[in-house]
PDB file of C-alpha atoms in Angstrom:
ATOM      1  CA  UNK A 251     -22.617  24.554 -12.728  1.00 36.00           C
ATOM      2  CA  UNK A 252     -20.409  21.290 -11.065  1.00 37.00           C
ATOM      3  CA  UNK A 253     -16.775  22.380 -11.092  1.00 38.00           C
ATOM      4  CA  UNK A 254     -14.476  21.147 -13.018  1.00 40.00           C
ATOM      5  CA  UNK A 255     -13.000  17.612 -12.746  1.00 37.00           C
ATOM      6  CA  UNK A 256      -8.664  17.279 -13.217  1.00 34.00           C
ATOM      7  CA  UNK A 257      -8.322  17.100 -16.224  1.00 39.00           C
ATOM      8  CA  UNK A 258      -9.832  20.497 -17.554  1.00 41.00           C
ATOM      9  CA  UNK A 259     -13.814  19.860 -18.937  1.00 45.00           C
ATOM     10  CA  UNK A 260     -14.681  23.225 -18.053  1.00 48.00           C
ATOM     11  CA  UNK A 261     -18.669  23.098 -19.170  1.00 47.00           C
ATOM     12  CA  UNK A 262     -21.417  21.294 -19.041  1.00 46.00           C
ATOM     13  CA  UNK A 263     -24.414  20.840 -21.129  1.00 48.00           C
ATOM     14  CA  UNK A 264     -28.278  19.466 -20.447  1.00 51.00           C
ATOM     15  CA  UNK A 265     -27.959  16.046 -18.771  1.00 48.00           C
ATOM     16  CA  UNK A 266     -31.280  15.946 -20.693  1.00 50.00           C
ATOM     17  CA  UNK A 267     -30.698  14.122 -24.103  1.00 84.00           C
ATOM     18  CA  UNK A 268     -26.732  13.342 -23.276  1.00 90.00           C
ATOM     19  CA  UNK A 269     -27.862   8.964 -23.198  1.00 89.00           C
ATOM     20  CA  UNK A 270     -29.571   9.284 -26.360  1.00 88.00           C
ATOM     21  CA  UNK A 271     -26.815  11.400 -28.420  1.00 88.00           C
ATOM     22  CA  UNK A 272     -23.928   8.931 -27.009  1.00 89.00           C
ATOM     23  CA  UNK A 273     -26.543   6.118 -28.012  1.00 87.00           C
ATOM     24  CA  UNK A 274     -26.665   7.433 -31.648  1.00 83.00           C
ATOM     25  CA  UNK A 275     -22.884   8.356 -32.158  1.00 88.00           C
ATOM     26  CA  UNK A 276     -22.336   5.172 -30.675  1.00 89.00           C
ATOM     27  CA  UNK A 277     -21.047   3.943 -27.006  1.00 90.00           C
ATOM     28  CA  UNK A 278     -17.396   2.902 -28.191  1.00 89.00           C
ATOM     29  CA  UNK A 279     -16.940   6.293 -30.103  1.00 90.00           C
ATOM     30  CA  UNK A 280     -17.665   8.576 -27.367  1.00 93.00           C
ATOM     31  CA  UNK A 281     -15.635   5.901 -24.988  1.00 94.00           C
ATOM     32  CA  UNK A 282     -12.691   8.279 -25.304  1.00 94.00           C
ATOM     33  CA  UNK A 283     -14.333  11.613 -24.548  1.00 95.00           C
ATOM     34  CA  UNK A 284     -16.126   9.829 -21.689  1.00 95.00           C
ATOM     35  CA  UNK A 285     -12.628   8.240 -20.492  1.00 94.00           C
ATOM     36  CA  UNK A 286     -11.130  11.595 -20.467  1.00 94.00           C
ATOM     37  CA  UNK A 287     -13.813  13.875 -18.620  1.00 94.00           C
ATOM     38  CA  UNK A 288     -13.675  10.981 -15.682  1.00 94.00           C
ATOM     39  CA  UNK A 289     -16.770   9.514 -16.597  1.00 93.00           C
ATOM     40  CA  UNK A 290     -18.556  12.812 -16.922  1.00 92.00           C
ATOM     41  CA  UNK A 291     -20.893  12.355 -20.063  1.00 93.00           C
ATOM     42  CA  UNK A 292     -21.824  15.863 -20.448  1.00 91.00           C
ATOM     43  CA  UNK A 293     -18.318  16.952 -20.552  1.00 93.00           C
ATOM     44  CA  UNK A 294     -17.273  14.450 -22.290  1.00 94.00           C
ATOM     45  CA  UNK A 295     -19.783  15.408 -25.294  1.00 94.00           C
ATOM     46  CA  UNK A 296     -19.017  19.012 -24.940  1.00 94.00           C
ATOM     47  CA  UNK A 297     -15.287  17.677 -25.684  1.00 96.00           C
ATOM     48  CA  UNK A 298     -16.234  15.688 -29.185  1.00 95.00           C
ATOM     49  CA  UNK A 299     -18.126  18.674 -30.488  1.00 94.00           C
ATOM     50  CA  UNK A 300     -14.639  20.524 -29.938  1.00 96.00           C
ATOM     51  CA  UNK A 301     -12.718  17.622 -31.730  1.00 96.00           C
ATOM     52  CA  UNK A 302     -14.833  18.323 -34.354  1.00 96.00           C
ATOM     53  CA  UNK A 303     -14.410  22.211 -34.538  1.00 96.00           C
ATOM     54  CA  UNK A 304     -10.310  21.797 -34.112  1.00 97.00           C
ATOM     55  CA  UNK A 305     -10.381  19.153 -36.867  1.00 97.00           C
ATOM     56  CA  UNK A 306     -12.794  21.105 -39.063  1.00 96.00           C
ATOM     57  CA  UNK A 307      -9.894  24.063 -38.737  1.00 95.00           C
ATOM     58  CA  UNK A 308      -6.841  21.883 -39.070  1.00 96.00           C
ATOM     59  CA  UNK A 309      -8.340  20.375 -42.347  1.00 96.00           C
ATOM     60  CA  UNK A 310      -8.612  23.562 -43.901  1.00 94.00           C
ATOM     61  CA  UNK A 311      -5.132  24.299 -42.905  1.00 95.00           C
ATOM     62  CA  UNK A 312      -3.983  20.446 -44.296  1.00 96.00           C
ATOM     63  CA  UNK A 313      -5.715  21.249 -47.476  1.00 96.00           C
ATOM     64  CA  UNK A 314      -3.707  24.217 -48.484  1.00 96.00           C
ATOM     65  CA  UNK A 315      -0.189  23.087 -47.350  1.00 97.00           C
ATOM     66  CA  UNK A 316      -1.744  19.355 -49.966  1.00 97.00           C
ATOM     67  CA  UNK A 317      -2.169  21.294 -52.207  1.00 97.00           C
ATOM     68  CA  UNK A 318       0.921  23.839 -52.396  1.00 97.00           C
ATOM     69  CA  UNK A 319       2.686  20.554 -51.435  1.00 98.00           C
ATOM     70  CA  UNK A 320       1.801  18.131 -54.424  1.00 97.00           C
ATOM     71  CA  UNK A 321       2.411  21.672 -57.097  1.00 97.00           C
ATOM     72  CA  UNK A 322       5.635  21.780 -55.586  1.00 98.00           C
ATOM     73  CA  UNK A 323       6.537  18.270 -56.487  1.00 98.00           C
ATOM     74  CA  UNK A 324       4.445  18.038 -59.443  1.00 97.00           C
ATOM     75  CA  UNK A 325       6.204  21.148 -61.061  1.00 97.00           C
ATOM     76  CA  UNK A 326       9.792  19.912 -60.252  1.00 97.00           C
ATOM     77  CA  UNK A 327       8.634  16.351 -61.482  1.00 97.00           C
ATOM     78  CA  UNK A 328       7.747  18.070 -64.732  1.00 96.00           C
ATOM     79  CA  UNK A 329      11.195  20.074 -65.176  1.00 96.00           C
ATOM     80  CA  UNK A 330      12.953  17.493 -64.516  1.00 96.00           C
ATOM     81  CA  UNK A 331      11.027  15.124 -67.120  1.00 95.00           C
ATOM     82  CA  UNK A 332      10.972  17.894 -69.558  1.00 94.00           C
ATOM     83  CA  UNK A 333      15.024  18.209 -69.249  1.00 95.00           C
ATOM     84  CA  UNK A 334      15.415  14.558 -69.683  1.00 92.00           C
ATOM     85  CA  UNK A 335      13.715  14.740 -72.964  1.00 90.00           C
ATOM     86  CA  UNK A 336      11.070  12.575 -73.000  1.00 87.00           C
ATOM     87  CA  UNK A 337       7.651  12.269 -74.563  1.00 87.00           C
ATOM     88  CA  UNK A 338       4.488  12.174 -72.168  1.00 88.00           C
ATOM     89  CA  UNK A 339       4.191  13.357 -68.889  1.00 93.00           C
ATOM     90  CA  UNK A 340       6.120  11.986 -65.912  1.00 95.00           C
ATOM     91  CA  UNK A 341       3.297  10.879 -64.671  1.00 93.00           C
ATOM     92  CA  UNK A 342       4.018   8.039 -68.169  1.00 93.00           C
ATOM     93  CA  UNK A 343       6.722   6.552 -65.798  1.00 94.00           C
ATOM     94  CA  UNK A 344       8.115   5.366 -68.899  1.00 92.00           C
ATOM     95  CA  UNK A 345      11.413   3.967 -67.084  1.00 92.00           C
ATOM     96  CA  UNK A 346       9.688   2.366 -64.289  1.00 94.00           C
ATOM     97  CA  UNK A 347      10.893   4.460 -61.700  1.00 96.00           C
ATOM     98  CA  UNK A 348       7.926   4.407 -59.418  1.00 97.00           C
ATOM     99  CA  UNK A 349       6.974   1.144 -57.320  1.00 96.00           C
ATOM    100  CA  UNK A 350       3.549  -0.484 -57.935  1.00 96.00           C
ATOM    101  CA  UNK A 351       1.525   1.019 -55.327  1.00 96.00           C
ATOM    102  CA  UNK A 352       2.505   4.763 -57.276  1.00 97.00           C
ATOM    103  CA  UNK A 353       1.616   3.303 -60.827  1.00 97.00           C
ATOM    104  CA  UNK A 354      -1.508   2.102 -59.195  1.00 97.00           C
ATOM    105  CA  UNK A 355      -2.757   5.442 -58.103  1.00 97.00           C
ATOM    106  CA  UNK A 356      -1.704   7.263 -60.967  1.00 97.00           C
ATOM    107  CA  UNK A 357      -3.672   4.582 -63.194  1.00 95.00           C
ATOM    108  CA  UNK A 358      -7.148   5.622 -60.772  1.00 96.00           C
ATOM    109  CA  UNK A 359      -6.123   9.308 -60.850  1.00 95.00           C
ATOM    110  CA  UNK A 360      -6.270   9.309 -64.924  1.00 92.00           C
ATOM    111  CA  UNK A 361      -9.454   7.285 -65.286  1.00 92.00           C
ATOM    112  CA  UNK A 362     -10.811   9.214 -62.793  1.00 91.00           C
ATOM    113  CA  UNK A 363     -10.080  13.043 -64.651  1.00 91.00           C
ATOM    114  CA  UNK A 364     -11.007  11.152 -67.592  1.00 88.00           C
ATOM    115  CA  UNK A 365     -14.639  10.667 -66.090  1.00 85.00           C
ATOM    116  CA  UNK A 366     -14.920  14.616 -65.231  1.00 75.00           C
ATOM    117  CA  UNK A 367     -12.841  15.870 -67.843  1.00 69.00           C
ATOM    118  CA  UNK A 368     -12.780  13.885 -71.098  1.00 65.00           C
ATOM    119  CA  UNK A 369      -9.729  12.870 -73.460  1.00 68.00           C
ATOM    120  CA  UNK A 370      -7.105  15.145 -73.417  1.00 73.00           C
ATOM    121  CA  UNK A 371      -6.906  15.289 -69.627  1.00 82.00           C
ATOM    122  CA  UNK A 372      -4.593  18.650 -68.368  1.00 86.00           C
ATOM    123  CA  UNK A 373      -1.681  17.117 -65.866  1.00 88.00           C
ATOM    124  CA  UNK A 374      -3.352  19.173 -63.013  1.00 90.00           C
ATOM    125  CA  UNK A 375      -6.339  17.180 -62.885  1.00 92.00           C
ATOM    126  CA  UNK A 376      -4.634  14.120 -62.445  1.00 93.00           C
ATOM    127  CA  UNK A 377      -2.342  16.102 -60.035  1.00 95.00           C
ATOM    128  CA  UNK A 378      -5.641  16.864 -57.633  1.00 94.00           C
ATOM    129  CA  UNK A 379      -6.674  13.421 -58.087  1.00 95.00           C
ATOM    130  CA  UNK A 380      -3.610  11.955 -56.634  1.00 97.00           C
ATOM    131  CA  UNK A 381      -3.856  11.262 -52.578  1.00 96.00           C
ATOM    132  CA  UNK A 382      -2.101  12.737 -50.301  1.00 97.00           C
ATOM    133  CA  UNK A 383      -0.418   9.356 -49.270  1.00 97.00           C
ATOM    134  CA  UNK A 384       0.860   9.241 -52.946  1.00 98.00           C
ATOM    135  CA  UNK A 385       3.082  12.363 -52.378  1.00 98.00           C
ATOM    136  CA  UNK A 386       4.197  11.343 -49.180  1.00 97.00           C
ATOM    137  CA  UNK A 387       5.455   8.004 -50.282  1.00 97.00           C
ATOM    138  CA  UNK A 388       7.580   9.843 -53.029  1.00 97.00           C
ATOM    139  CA  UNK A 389       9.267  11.543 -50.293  1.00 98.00           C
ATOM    140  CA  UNK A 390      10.634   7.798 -49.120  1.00 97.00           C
ATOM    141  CA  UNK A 391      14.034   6.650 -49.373  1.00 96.00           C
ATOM    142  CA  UNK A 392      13.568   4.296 -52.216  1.00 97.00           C
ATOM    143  CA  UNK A 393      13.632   7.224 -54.517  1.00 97.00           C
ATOM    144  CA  UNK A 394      16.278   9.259 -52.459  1.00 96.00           C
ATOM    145  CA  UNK A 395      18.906   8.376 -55.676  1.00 96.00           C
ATOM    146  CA  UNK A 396      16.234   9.243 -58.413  1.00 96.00           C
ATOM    147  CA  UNK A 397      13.707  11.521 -57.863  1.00 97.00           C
ATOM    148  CA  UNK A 398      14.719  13.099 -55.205  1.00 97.00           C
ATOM    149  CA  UNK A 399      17.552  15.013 -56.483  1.00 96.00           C
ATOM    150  CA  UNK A 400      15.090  16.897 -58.674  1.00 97.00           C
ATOM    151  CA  UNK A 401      12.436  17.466 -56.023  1.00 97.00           C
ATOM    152  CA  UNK A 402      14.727  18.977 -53.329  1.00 96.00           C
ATOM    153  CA  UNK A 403      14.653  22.040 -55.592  1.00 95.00           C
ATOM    154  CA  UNK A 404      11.149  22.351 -55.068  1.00 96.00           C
ATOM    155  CA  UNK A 405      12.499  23.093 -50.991  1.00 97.00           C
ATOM    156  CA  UNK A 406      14.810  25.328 -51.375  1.00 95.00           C
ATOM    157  CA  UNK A 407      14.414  26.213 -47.658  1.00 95.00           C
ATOM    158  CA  UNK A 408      15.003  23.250 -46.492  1.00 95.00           C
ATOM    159  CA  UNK A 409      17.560  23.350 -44.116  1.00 88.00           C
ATOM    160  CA  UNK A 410      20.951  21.367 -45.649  1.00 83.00           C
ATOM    161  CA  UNK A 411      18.328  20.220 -48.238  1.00 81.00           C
ATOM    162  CA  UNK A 412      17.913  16.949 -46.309  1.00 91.00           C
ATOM    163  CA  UNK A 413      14.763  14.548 -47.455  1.00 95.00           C
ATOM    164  CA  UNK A 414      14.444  13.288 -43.978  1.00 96.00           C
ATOM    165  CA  UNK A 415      13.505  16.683 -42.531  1.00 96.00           C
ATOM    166  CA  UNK A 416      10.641  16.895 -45.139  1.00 97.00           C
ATOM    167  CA  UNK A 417       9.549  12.956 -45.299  1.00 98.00           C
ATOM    168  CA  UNK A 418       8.905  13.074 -41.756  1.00 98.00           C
ATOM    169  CA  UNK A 419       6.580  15.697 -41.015  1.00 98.00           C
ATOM    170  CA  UNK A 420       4.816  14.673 -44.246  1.00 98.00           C
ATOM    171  CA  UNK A 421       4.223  11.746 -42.720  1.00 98.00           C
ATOM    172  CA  UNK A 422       2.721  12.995 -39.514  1.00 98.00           C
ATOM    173  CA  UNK A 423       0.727  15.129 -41.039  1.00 98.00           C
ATOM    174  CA  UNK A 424      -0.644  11.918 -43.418  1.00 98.00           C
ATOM    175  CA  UNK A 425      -1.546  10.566 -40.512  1.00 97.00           C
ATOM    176  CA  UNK A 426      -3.353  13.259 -38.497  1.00 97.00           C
ATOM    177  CA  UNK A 427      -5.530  13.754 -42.110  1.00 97.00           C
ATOM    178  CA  UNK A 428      -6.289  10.242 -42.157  1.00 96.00           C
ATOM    179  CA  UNK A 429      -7.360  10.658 -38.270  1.00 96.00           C
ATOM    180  CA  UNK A 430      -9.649  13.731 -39.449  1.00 97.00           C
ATOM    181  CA  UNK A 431     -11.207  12.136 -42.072  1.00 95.00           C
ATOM    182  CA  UNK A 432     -12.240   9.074 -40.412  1.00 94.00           C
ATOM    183  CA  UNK A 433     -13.848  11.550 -37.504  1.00 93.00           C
ATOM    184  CA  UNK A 434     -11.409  10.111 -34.945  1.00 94.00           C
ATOM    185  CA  UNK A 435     -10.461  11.865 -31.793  1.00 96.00           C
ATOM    186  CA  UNK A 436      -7.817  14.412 -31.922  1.00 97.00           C
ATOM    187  CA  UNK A 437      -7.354  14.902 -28.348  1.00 95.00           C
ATOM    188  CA  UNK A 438      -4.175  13.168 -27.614  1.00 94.00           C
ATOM    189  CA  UNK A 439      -2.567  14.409 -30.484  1.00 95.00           C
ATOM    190  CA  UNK A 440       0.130  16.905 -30.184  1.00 96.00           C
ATOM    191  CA  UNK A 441      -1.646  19.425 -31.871  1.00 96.00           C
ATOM    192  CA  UNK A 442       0.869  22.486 -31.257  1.00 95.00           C
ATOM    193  CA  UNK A 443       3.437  19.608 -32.964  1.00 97.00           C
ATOM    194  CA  UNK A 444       1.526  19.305 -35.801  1.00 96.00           C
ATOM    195  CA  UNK A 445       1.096  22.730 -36.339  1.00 95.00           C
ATOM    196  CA  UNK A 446       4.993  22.495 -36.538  1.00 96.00           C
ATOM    197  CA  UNK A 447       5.092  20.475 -39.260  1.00 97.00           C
ATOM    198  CA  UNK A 448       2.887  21.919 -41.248  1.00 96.00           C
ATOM    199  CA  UNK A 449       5.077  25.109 -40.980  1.00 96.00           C
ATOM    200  CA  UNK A 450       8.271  23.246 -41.402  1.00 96.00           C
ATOM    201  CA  UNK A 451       6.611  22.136 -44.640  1.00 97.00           C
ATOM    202  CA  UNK A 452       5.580  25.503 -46.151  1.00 97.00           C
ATOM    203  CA  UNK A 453       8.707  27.141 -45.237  1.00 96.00           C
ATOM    204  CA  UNK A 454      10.446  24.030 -46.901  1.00 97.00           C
ATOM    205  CA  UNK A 455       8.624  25.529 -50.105  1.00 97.00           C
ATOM    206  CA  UNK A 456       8.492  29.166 -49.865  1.00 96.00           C
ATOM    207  CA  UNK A 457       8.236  31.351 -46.105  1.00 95.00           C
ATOM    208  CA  UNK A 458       5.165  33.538 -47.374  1.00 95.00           C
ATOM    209  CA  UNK A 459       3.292  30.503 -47.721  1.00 94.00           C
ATOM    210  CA  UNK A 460       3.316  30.086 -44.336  1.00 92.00           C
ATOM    211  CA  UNK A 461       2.592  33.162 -43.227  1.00 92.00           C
ATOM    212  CA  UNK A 462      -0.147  32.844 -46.223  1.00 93.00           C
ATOM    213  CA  UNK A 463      -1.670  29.730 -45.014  1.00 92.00           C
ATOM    214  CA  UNK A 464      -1.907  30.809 -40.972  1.00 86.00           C
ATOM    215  CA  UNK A 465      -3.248  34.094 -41.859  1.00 81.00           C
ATOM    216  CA  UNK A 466      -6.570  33.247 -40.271  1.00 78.00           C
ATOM    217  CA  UNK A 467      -6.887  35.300 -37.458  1.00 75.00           C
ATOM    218  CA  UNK A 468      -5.397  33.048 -34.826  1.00 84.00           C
ATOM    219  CA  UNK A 469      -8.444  30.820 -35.282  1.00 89.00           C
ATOM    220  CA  UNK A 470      -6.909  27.922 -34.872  1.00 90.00           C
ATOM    221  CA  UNK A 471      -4.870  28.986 -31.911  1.00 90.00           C
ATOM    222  CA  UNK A 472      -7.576  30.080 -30.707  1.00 93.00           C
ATOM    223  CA  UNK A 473      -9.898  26.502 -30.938  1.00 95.00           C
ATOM    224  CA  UNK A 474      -6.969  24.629 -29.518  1.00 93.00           C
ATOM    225  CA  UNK A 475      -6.641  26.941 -26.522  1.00 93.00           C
ATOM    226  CA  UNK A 476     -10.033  26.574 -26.358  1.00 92.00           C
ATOM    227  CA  UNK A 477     -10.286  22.839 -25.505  1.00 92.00           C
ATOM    228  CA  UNK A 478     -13.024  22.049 -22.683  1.00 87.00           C
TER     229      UNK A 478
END
């Protein structure tokens, strides 16, 4: 075993069959790995299969704090519209609150429940078939004066109740998703920072969440201390 170059690839694997997997996963996509083990293939492939175990982790971990996220905001969205009076669902939008791309998505979410689940669709199947980038974009400013002021109750931890210190960690965490699901590489990503947010997130909502949602052993800890 060849000691390890700066930079902290600690392993190595076969050098026999290393070409042909780079071949297959393709030349530019391992480019990365390859550029951060100094040129060392082996290492450099023993790095993407640990991409791929940190991001299968920190998707399961996304996919709660989604989920707990998006009830949070649905449930608020709901009191509120139920205070105000009106028939429907908010998701009805009858006052034209919500910009274009929003109307958009919930007009795909409803046709698609209505594919799995028939007429009379419940509000929490459209709910799951909302993106996540639909409930980060109601966190934006443009709604700061309107729906806002009924969603901050849904973070009542939220320190001074400030949008800003929700929006923006929502955001990050949109975009490290978006990085997982397109398989992209993880490994200059702040992942300790990310981990962050989603805690600032769930103890925005409710504390035991958090302590909910990371009760998993110190896996994740664990894979990211882990990194070749």
């Amino acid at each position: 075993m060849s000691t390890s170059p700066p930079g902290g690839c600690r392993s190595v694997v076969p050098v026999v069959g290393a070409a042909r997997i780079q071949d297959r996963l393709a030349v530019p996509r391992v480019a990365t790995y390859v550029e951060a083990c100094q040129g060392d293939l082996d290492r450099a492939l023993l790095l993407y299969r640990w991409n791929a175990i940190l991001a299968g982790a920190l998707w399961e971990t996304l996919g709660h704090t989604e989920v707990l996220l998006r009830n949070a905001i649905h449930d608020a969205l709901t009191t509120r519209h139920g205070m105000r009076g009106i028939a429907g669902s908010w998701f009805d939008d009858v006052d034209g609150e919500l910009d274009r791309r929003a109307r958009d998505e919930i007009i795909t979410a409803k046709r698609r429940a209505r594919r799995s689940a028939g007429v009379g669709v419940p509000p929490g199947k459209i709910v799951a078939e909302l993106p996540f980038g639909f409930w980060r974009y109601l966190l934006a400013r443009r709604y700061s004066a309107t729906l806002w002021p009924a969603m901050r109750h849904a973070f009542p931890h939220l320190p001074g109740r400030d949008r800003v210190q929700l929006e923006e960690p929502v955001i990050r965490l949109h975009q490290v998703r978006n990085r997982i699901a397109h398989h992209e590489p993880l490994i200059r990503e702040d992942i300790p920072a990310r981990v962050a947010d989603l805690e600032a997130v769930l103890d925005a909502i409710d504390p035991a969440l958090r302590v909910w949602v990371r009760d998993d052993g110190g896996r994740l800890g664990a894979i990211i201390d882990q990194r070749p």
